[in-house]
């Protein structure tokens, strides 16, 4: 089965949403990921209703990326973890009127220094959080993230031992950036070389975006002007792991640093579509 190919949109796209969707359709996208930056954006859901109605009119499926700033689902400090849980529970509640979403992506994070000393402490806290959330909505997906806790590949392997049917979002650029000093990756998709099969078997979607390394600074969520995607590796991996259902271009900025458009990844989309068409 061919994965659905998506593009990230968020509330700030309200003024250009019709133009965005027209361009997505013209470039053969068939999925969108709606990024909800903060729960405050859902105090009034008219914008989201507008988005969803337009997506459904154009036969585009959609997923949700939940808030991640100040959301520490892996915190070993119970008061902080409980506060994060309440935010995500309220998110799920407010999404009840938009129940056609395919998944909710969450970050498995904590900034507590204890996690650096013994990640198991934070992973146990994360397991407790996820077990509670999965009882409410089984469409929860955990993303690979940068940092000490708790979305690195070795952390996710431990997490899958504890929650075997947990679904994963692999963010290629996050893994690329985390390991670029150790590995000489030529393309973003080269990171599949270090992703354990155990994680790939549980992966529902991929986040795809470019990395710009310049003057000692690394910037992600760019187009692929700086770091090639490697479409053939994406194609071969999704053909082997048919559980990967969505490829989401999480590209926020063009080469010029301006807000991106679907056309900024038009070449990558065409190469992917040609590969799938020929298979």
Tab-separated table of C-alpha atoms in Angstrom, residues 4 14 59 104 108 143 187 209 240 245 267:
chain	number	residue	atom	x	y	z
A	4	UNK	CA	-0.221	8.993	2.080
A	14	UNK	CA	-5.496	30.694	8.247
A	59	UNK	CA	-10.375	14.318	0.127
A	104	UNK	CA	-1.929	12.565	17.528
A	108	UNK	CA	8.187	12.133	24.994
A	143	UNK	CA	8.041	11.017	18.001
A	187	UNK	CA	21.290	12.064	2.716
A	209	UNK	CA	12.396	18.077	6.646
A	240	UNK	CA	9.557	-3.244	3.362
A	245	UNK	CA	1.233	4.840	6.401
A	267	UNK	CA	10.787	17.941	-6.733
